[in-house]
GROMACS .gro file of C-alpha atoms in nm:
model
  365
    1MET     CA    1   1.551   0.833  -1.031
    2ARG     CA    2   1.669   0.585  -0.746
    3ARG     CA    3   1.518   0.203  -0.788
    4ARG     CA    4   1.496  -0.067  -0.510
    5ARG     CA    5   1.481  -0.402  -0.605
    6MET     CA    6   1.247  -0.620  -0.284
    7GLY     CA    7   1.224  -0.941  -0.254
    8ALA     CA    8   0.899  -1.147  -0.223
    9LEU     CA    9   0.689  -1.428  -0.425
   10HIS     CA   10   0.589  -1.353  -0.798
   11VAL     CA   11   0.316  -1.442  -0.969
   12GLY     CA   12   0.285  -1.853  -0.994
   13GLU     CA   13   0.644  -1.898  -0.850
   14PRO     CA   14   0.804  -2.103  -0.635
   15ARG     CA   15   0.961  -2.018  -0.373
   16ILE     CA   16   1.332  -1.873  -0.389
   17SER     CA   17   1.616  -2.026  -0.168
   18PHE     CA   18   1.841  -1.774  -0.036
   19GLN     CA   19   2.154  -1.897  -0.137
   20PRO     CA   20   2.448  -1.696   0.065
   21GLN     CA   21   2.785  -1.617  -0.152
   22VAL     CA   22   2.936  -1.553   0.208
   23GLY     CA   23   3.021  -1.690   0.513
   24LYS     CA   24   2.812  -1.827   0.794
   25ASN     CA   25   2.833  -1.505   1.012
   26GLY     CA   26   2.676  -1.264   0.659
   27GLY     CA   27   3.044  -1.158   0.535
   28GLY     CA   28   3.161  -1.020   0.909
   29HIS     CA   29   2.744  -0.862   0.935
   30GLY     CA   30   2.735  -1.082   1.234
   31ALA     CA   31   2.427  -1.362   1.254
   32VAL     CA   32   2.127  -1.328   1.148
   33VAL     CA   33   1.831  -1.223   1.404
   34GLU     CA   34   1.550  -1.219   1.137
   35GLU     CA   35   1.469  -1.369   0.827
   36ILE     CA   36   1.161  -1.361   0.549
   37HIS     CA   37   1.232  -1.635   0.399
   38GLY     CA   38   1.308  -1.559   0.018
   39LEU     CA   39   1.233  -1.219   0.066
   40ILE     CA   40   1.480  -1.047   0.358
   41ARG     CA   41   1.757  -1.114   0.593
   42VAL     CA   42   1.763  -0.917   0.841
   43HIS     CA   43   2.175  -0.946   1.041
   44LYS     CA   44   2.347  -0.821   1.382
   45ASP     CA   45   2.488  -0.562   1.301
   46GLY     CA   46   2.113  -0.381   1.115
   47HIS     CA   47   2.291  -0.524   0.757
   48VAL     CA   48   1.971  -0.584   0.554
   49GLU     CA   49   1.955  -0.816   0.247
   50ARG     CA   50   1.658  -0.836   0.045
   51LEU     CA   51   1.597  -1.060  -0.265
   52PRO     CA   52   1.459  -0.875  -0.633
   53ALA     CA   53   1.202  -1.207  -0.649
   54VAL     CA   54   0.929  -0.991  -0.853
   55PRO     CA   55   1.125  -0.757  -1.057
   56ASP     CA   56   1.123  -0.346  -1.130
   57VAL     CA   57   1.000  -0.191  -1.438
   58PRO     CA   58   0.975   0.117  -1.592
   59CYS     CA   59   0.705   0.307  -1.660
   60THR     CA   60   0.692   0.257  -2.002
   61TRP     CA   61   0.662  -0.101  -1.960
   62GLY     CA   62   0.338  -0.350  -2.028
   63SER     CA   63  -0.008  -0.152  -2.041
   64THR     CA   64   0.230   0.190  -2.026
   65ALA     CA   65   0.393   0.132  -2.309
   66ALA     CA   66   0.402   0.354  -2.605
   67ALA     CA   67  -0.042   0.357  -2.809
   68SER     CA   68  -0.132   0.221  -2.496
   69GLY     CA   69  -0.378   0.362  -2.338
   70VAL     CA   70  -0.247   0.445  -2.021
   71ILE     CA   71   0.054   0.666  -1.935
   72ALA     CA   72   0.269   0.672  -1.678
   73ARG     CA   73   0.561   0.861  -1.531
   74ASP     CA   74   0.811   0.823  -1.249
   75VAL     CA   75   0.846   1.137  -1.032
   76ALA     CA   76   1.076   1.298  -0.729
   77VAL     CA   77   0.845   1.396  -0.420
   78ASP     CA   78   1.117   1.398  -0.117
   79ARG     CA   79   1.446   1.424  -0.268
   80GLY     CA   80   1.561   1.461   0.081
   81THR     CA   81   1.413   1.092   0.168
   82GLY     CA   82   1.435   0.933  -0.192
   83VAL     CA   83   1.045   0.902  -0.155
   84TRP     CA   84   0.941   0.913  -0.490
   85ALA     CA   85   0.629   0.835  -0.711
   86ARG     CA   86   0.444   0.630  -1.032
   87LEU     CA   87   0.195   0.771  -1.180
   88TYR     CA   88  -0.060   0.677  -1.392
   89ALA     CA   89  -0.306   0.846  -1.592
   90PRO     CA   90  -0.507   0.795  -1.938
   91ALA     CA   91  -0.425   0.865  -2.228
   92ALA     CA   92  -0.766   1.006  -2.350
   93ALA     CA   93  -1.040   1.145  -2.093
   94ALA     CA   94  -1.328   1.309  -2.171
   95GLY     CA   95  -1.255   1.524  -1.844
   96LYS     CA   96  -1.103   1.507  -1.576
   97VAL     CA   97  -1.087   1.253  -1.308
   98PRO     CA   98  -1.066   1.188  -0.945
   99VAL     CA   99  -0.683   1.129  -0.814
  100VAL     CA  100  -0.585   0.774  -0.617
  101VAL     CA  101  -0.302   0.805  -0.334
  102TYR     CA  102  -0.167   0.421  -0.416
  103PHE     CA  103   0.086   0.245  -0.097
  104HIS     CA  104   0.218  -0.066  -0.204
  105GLY     CA  105   0.208  -0.376   0.023
  106GLY     CA  106   0.530  -0.548   0.140
  107GLY     CA  107   0.511  -0.536   0.590
  108PHE     CA  108   0.611  -0.245   0.545
  109CYS     CA  109   1.012  -0.405   0.470
  110VAL     CA  110   0.937  -0.506   0.097
  111GLY     CA  111   0.798  -0.381  -0.201
  112SER     CA  112   0.811  -0.107  -0.494
  113ALA     CA  113   0.571   0.125  -0.665
  114ALA     CA  114   0.839  -0.040  -0.919
  115TRP     CA  115   0.777  -0.344  -0.881
  116SER     CA  116   0.598  -0.584  -1.235
  117CYS     CA  117   0.314  -0.720  -1.019
  118TYR     CA  118   0.179  -0.356  -0.842
  119HIS     CA  119   0.237  -0.158  -1.209
  120GLU     CA  120   0.002  -0.402  -1.360
  121PHE     CA  121  -0.252  -0.404  -1.090
  122LEU     CA  122  -0.280  -0.026  -1.135
  123ALA     CA  123  -0.262   0.011  -1.476
  124GLN     CA  124  -0.531  -0.116  -1.516
  125LEU     CA  125  -0.720   0.186  -1.206
  126PRO     CA  126  -0.734   0.459  -1.480
  127ALA     CA  127  -1.008   0.283  -1.707
  128ARG     CA  128  -1.132   0.052  -1.504
  129ALA     CA  129  -1.135   0.305  -1.234
  130GLY     CA  130  -1.184   0.579  -1.425
  131CYS     CA  131  -0.888   0.783  -1.175
  132ALA     CA  132  -0.575   0.910  -1.226
  133VAL     CA  133  -0.327   0.708  -1.008
  134MET     CA  134   0.045   0.845  -0.742
  135SER     CA  135   0.144   0.485  -0.674
  136VAL     CA  136   0.429   0.625  -0.397
  137GLU     CA  137   0.750   0.439  -0.303
  138TYR     CA  138   0.774   0.522   0.037
  139ARG     CA  139   1.117   0.389   0.319
  140LEU     CA  140   1.116   0.057   0.407
  141ALA     CA  141   1.163  -0.070   0.782
  142PRO     CA  142   1.359  -0.205   0.932
  143GLU     CA  143   1.584   0.104   0.824
  144ASN     CA  144   1.280   0.355   0.843
  145ARG     CA  145   1.098   0.214   1.072
  146LEU     CA  146   0.736   0.342   1.135
  147PRO     CA  147   0.609   0.614   1.148
  148ALA     CA  148   0.885   0.679   0.891
  149ALA     CA  149   0.638   0.530   0.627
  150PHE     CA  150   0.378   0.728   0.806
  151ASP     CA  151   0.487   1.043   0.760
  152ASP     CA  152   0.610   0.944   0.364
  153GLY     CA  153   0.273   0.922   0.304
  154VAL     CA  154   0.193   1.266   0.445
  155ALA     CA  155   0.471   1.412   0.246
  156ALA     CA  156   0.268   1.269  -0.105
  157VAL     CA  157  -0.039   1.431   0.000
  158ARG     CA  158   0.135   1.785   0.117
  159TRP     CA  159   0.321   1.717  -0.284
  160LEU     CA  160   0.040   1.626  -0.448
  161ARG     CA  161  -0.122   2.001  -0.224
  162GLN     CA  162   0.167   2.182  -0.399
  163GLN     CA  163   0.063   2.079  -0.721
  164ALA     CA  164  -0.323   2.107  -0.642
  165GLY     CA  165  -0.186   2.448  -0.632
  166TYR     CA  166  -0.032   2.536  -0.942
  167SER     CA  167  -0.367   2.349  -1.061
  168SER     CA  168  -0.540   2.596  -0.905
  169ARG     CA  169  -0.357   2.914  -0.993
  170ASN     CA  170  -0.456   2.836  -1.412
  171ASN     CA  171  -0.093   2.707  -1.428
  172SER     CA  172  -0.178   2.365  -1.528
  173GLY     CA  173  -0.065   2.422  -1.875
  174ALA     CA  174   0.315   2.472  -1.708
  175SER     CA  175   0.542   2.282  -1.905
  176ASP     CA  176   0.729   2.042  -1.621
  177GLU     CA  177   0.742   1.701  -1.560
  178VAL     CA  178   0.472   1.686  -1.380
  179SER     CA  179   0.175   1.887  -1.606
  180TRP     CA  180   0.060   1.629  -1.830
  181TRP     CA  181  -0.079   1.427  -1.526
  182ARG     CA  182  -0.183   1.780  -1.385
  183GLY     CA  183  -0.376   1.904  -1.625
  184ARG     CA  184  -0.597   1.497  -1.590
  185CYS     CA  185  -0.679   1.555  -1.215
  186ARG     CA  186  -0.968   1.665  -1.017
  187PHE     CA  187  -0.776   1.737  -0.697
  188ASP     CA  188  -1.129   1.816  -0.459
  189ARG     CA  189  -1.193   1.452  -0.560
  190VAL     CA  190  -0.860   1.281  -0.352
  191PHE     CA  191  -0.885   0.858  -0.275
  192LEU     CA  192  -0.646   0.740  -0.014
  193MET     CA  193  -0.568   0.392  -0.125
  194GLY     CA  194  -0.310   0.080  -0.075
  195ASP     CA  195  -0.328  -0.303  -0.001
  196SER     CA  196  -0.177  -0.469   0.321
  197ALA     CA  197   0.084  -0.218   0.508
  198GLY     CA  198   0.011  -0.002   0.228
  199ALA     CA  199  -0.377   0.027   0.352
  200SER     CA  200  -0.249   0.027   0.674
  201ILE     CA  201  -0.049   0.349   0.579
  202ALA     CA  202  -0.380   0.452   0.425
  203PHE     CA  203  -0.597   0.429   0.749
  204HIS     CA  204  -0.326   0.618   0.948
  205VAL     CA  205  -0.215   0.884   0.706
  206ALA     CA  206  -0.605   0.966   0.716
  207ALA     CA  207  -0.620   1.038   1.005
  208ARG     CA  208  -0.363   1.229   1.061
  209LEU     CA  209  -0.514   1.459   0.728
  210GLY     CA  210  -0.817   1.465   0.935
  211GLN     CA  211  -0.673   1.555   1.276
  212GLY     CA  212  -0.472   1.838   1.086
  213GLN     CA  213  -0.139   1.799   1.016
  214LEU     CA  214  -0.134   1.919   0.743
  215GLY     CA  215  -0.391   2.221   0.818
  216ALA     CA  216  -0.638   2.347   0.526
  217LEU     CA  217  -0.585   2.036   0.291
  218ALA     CA  218  -0.777   2.294   0.003
  219PRO     CA  219  -0.769   2.356  -0.291
  220LEU     CA  220  -0.751   1.958  -0.199
  221SER     CA  221  -1.020   1.728  -0.122
  222VAL     CA  222  -0.996   1.354   0.094
  223LYS     CA  223  -1.359   1.201  -0.033
  224GLY     CA  224  -1.281   0.835   0.111
  225ALA     CA  225  -0.954   0.570   0.157
  226ILE     CA  226  -0.974   0.253   0.005
  227LEU     CA  227  -0.826  -0.017   0.244
  228ILE     CA  228  -0.756  -0.364   0.045
  229GLN     CA  229  -0.720  -0.633   0.303
  230PRO     CA  230  -0.517  -0.375   0.572
  231PHE     CA  231  -0.249  -0.555   0.762
  232PHE     CA  232  -0.293  -0.528   1.184
  233GLY     CA  233  -0.192  -0.700   1.400
  234GLY     CA  234  -0.201  -0.782   1.795
  235GLU     CA  235  -0.158  -0.948   2.086
  236ALA     CA  236  -0.451  -1.160   2.080
  237ARG     CA  237  -0.511  -1.396   1.752
  238THR     CA  238  -0.809  -1.367   1.590
  239ALA     CA  239  -0.997  -1.722   1.474
  240SER     CA  240  -0.863  -1.626   1.111
  241GLU     CA  241  -0.527  -1.584   1.246
  242LYS     CA  242  -0.467  -1.970   1.406
  243THR     CA  243  -0.727  -2.159   1.231
  244THR     CA  244  -0.730  -2.027   0.785
  245PRO     CA  245  -0.483  -2.286   0.612
  246GLN     CA  246  -0.226  -2.128   0.415
  247PRO     CA  247  -0.097  -2.267   0.033
  248PRO     CA  248   0.261  -2.289  -0.012
  249ARG     CA  249   0.266  -1.942  -0.175
  250SER     CA  250   0.094  -1.773   0.049
  251ALA     CA  251   0.169  -1.412   0.021
  252LEU     CA  252   0.127  -1.399   0.425
  253SER     CA  253   0.104  -1.630   0.732
  254LEU     CA  254   0.114  -1.590   1.069
  255SER     CA  255   0.467  -1.665   1.122
  256THR     CA  256   0.549  -1.442   0.856
  257SER     CA  257   0.306  -1.148   1.003
  258ASP     CA  258   0.466  -1.137   1.341
  259SER     CA  259   0.811  -1.136   1.194
  260TYR     CA  260   0.721  -0.835   0.966
  261TRP     CA  261   0.593  -0.634   1.309
  262ARG     CA  262   0.924  -0.722   1.502
  263MET     CA  263   1.124  -0.496   1.216
  264ALA     CA  264   0.866  -0.264   1.174
  265LEU     CA  265   0.797  -0.067   1.481
  266PRO     CA  266   0.982   0.112   1.596
  267ALA     CA  267   1.275  -0.056   1.851
  268GLY     CA  268   1.157  -0.144   2.160
  269ALA     CA  269   0.795  -0.142   2.137
  270ALA     CA  270   0.507  -0.299   2.406
  271GLY     CA  271   0.466  -0.572   2.085
  272ARG     CA  272   0.196  -0.590   1.834
  273ASP     CA  273  -0.050  -0.368   2.051
  274HIS     CA  274   0.135  -0.107   1.947
  275PRO     CA  275  -0.092   0.175   1.814
  276TRP     CA  276  -0.006   0.120   1.509
  277CYS     CA  277  -0.038  -0.289   1.476
  278ASN     CA  278  -0.346  -0.250   1.636
  279PRO     CA  279  -0.550   0.094   1.550
  280LEU     CA  280  -0.838  -0.152   1.826
  281SER     CA  281  -0.572  -0.173   2.121
  282ARG     CA  282  -0.642   0.038   2.445
  283GLY     CA  283  -0.338   0.318   2.356
  284ALA     CA  284  -0.484   0.373   2.011
  285PRO     CA  285  -0.678   0.679   1.966
  286ARG     CA  286  -1.081   0.650   2.010
  287LEU     CA  287  -1.218   0.607   1.666
  288GLU     CA  288  -1.468   0.821   1.791
  289THR     CA  289  -1.296   1.092   1.787
  290LEU     CA  290  -1.030   1.037   1.431
  291PRO     CA  291  -1.232   1.276   1.122
  292LEU     CA  292  -1.201   1.017   0.916
  293PRO     CA  293  -1.352   1.005   0.537
  294PRO     CA  294  -1.608   0.749   0.428
  295VAL     CA  295  -1.437   0.416   0.433
  296LEU     CA  296  -1.407   0.105   0.152
  297VAL     CA  297  -1.250  -0.197   0.332
  298CYS     CA  298  -1.172  -0.492   0.110
  299VAL     CA  299  -1.202  -0.830   0.236
  300ALA     CA  300  -1.019  -1.118   0.083
  301GLU     CA  301  -1.193  -1.468   0.234
  302ALA     CA  302  -0.876  -1.735   0.325
  303ASP     CA  303  -0.666  -1.411   0.449
  304ILE     CA  304  -0.566  -1.435   0.815
  305LEU     CA  305  -0.611  -1.157   0.826
  306ARG     CA  306  -0.979  -1.205   0.773
  307ASP     CA  307  -1.142  -1.142   1.108
  308ARG     CA  308  -0.921  -0.840   1.160
  309ASN     CA  309  -1.048  -0.654   0.896
  310LEU     CA  310  -1.408  -0.774   0.968
  311GLU     CA  311  -1.279  -0.627   1.303
  312LEU     CA  312  -1.214  -0.284   1.178
  313CYS     CA  313  -1.541  -0.251   1.020
  314LYS     CA  314  -1.740  -0.319   1.305
  315ALA     CA  315  -1.576  -0.125   1.493
  316LEU     CA  316  -1.603   0.219   1.270
  317ARG     CA  317  -1.945   0.162   1.244
  318LYS     CA  318  -1.972   0.170   1.600
  319ALA     CA  319  -1.810   0.480   1.590
  320GLY     CA  320  -2.033   0.629   1.381
  321LYS     CA  321  -1.793   0.651   1.044
  322SER     CA  322  -1.869   0.551   0.689
  323VAL     CA  323  -1.790   0.228   0.602
  324GLU     CA  324  -1.854  -0.026   0.300
  325GLN     CA  325  -1.724  -0.375   0.298
  326ALA     CA  326  -1.667  -0.610   0.028
  327THR     CA  327  -1.591  -0.956   0.033
  328TYR     CA  328  -1.432  -1.225  -0.185
  329GLY     CA  329  -1.496  -1.570  -0.172
  330GLY     CA  330  -1.218  -1.809  -0.228
  331VAL     CA  331  -0.868  -1.600  -0.238
  332GLY     CA  332  -0.608  -1.533   0.003
  333HIS     CA  333  -0.405  -1.247   0.095
  334ALA     CA  334  -0.302  -1.037  -0.217
  335PHE     CA  335  -0.479  -1.190  -0.477
  336GLN     CA  336  -0.514  -0.922  -0.678
  337VAL     CA  337  -0.141  -0.853  -0.722
  338LEU     CA  338  -0.012  -1.204  -0.716
  339HIS     CA  339  -0.245  -1.397  -0.870
  340ASN     CA  340  -0.180  -1.692  -0.657
  341TYR     CA  341  -0.590  -1.842  -0.695
  342HIS     CA  342  -0.738  -1.952  -0.987
  343LEU     CA  343  -1.018  -1.769  -0.885
  344SER     CA  344  -0.747  -1.451  -0.890
  345GLN     CA  345  -0.847  -1.314  -1.166
  346PRO     CA  346  -1.250  -1.283  -1.130
  347ARG     CA  347  -1.222  -1.150  -0.765
  348THR     CA  348  -0.996  -0.932  -0.944
  349GLN     CA  349  -1.264  -0.763  -1.185
  350GLU     CA  350  -1.491  -0.741  -0.926
  351MET     CA  351  -1.264  -0.540  -0.741
  352LEU     CA  352  -1.202  -0.312  -0.959
  353ALA     CA  353  -1.572  -0.286  -0.999
  354HIS     CA  354  -1.643  -0.203  -0.619
  355ILE     CA  355  -1.389   0.067  -0.652
  356ARG     CA  356  -1.466   0.198  -0.919
  357ALA     CA  357  -1.830   0.218  -0.789
  358PHE     CA  358  -1.671   0.315  -0.429
  359VAL     CA  359  -1.517   0.664  -0.579
  360SER     CA  360  -1.796   0.718  -0.809
  361ALA     CA  361  -2.025   0.738  -0.527
  362ARG     CA  362  -1.805   0.904  -0.348
  363SER     CA  363  -1.704   1.197  -0.642
  364THR     CA  364  -2.079   1.258  -0.637
  365SER     CA  365  -2.156   1.336  -0.305
   0.00000   0.00000   0.00000
């Protein structure tokens, strides 16, 4: 299985200073045209450099090691695009459990399903939220600009529908690389979930599915979407974007956010009011017309995206959508995976409890 090694700020570690081992022109790649310190460098000729500041870990690492309560395995989803997924399920369950399709964060430009911080977080979900998990490794920008990540999200659901078809035909006992996981899944109780850019992917995939991009989903049934600090933007700055102070180890500053959008949006896009960036812009589909499932939005109080997340909740309610909102005090962007605030651990446990309640309520409705 192909792996990516990405750059980020690991838990409790200082920023990594990039020390190039080539000349000022990037070893013949030209000047640097976009850079997020310690994460990613993009050169004039399109060459991309990423730093492995968060380690990739195997599916058997840590809390998914042998004799633990969670099983995890990696599986190919689309060999043509290189999309794969890490599957998680409880080792011993009384019956089949709902399925969460998860998309990691990283501004569409960095991140991986194999990152240790995501592996640690998602390995908790089977026990804490009572579900199986499909953590999707999607293509990254700027090599693959949007809508590549959205396309990969739809491809992941297509793969899941195929697995559901096997299960509904009583083939779940067939011996293949996914049978162990398939036999634990309730495919009629599927939830789309992600954090930051991954939450944006979950939102756009939910909209595409509702608009019938995959046709009939049966035997799949999407019961809800869980958006953790969804990464959206806009040309007009919100109050939290302008005034929320960010600590040195903050996962997202305003300048970083702008840089991610420049790398992720299609070349020549007319700015951050593009519908893929700002779902509330004039050019975006009206929320009233989008057949969205019930939504849980998880907001971090000290996140620069706080007000934008709250505006999304308000707009969804006004459009007649079912929305639940949870705000976590004293923590900022990506606290649940980076643990970069002193309240990260208790707030993460609160979040997991909210996710469990949402999944449980929507699984019985």
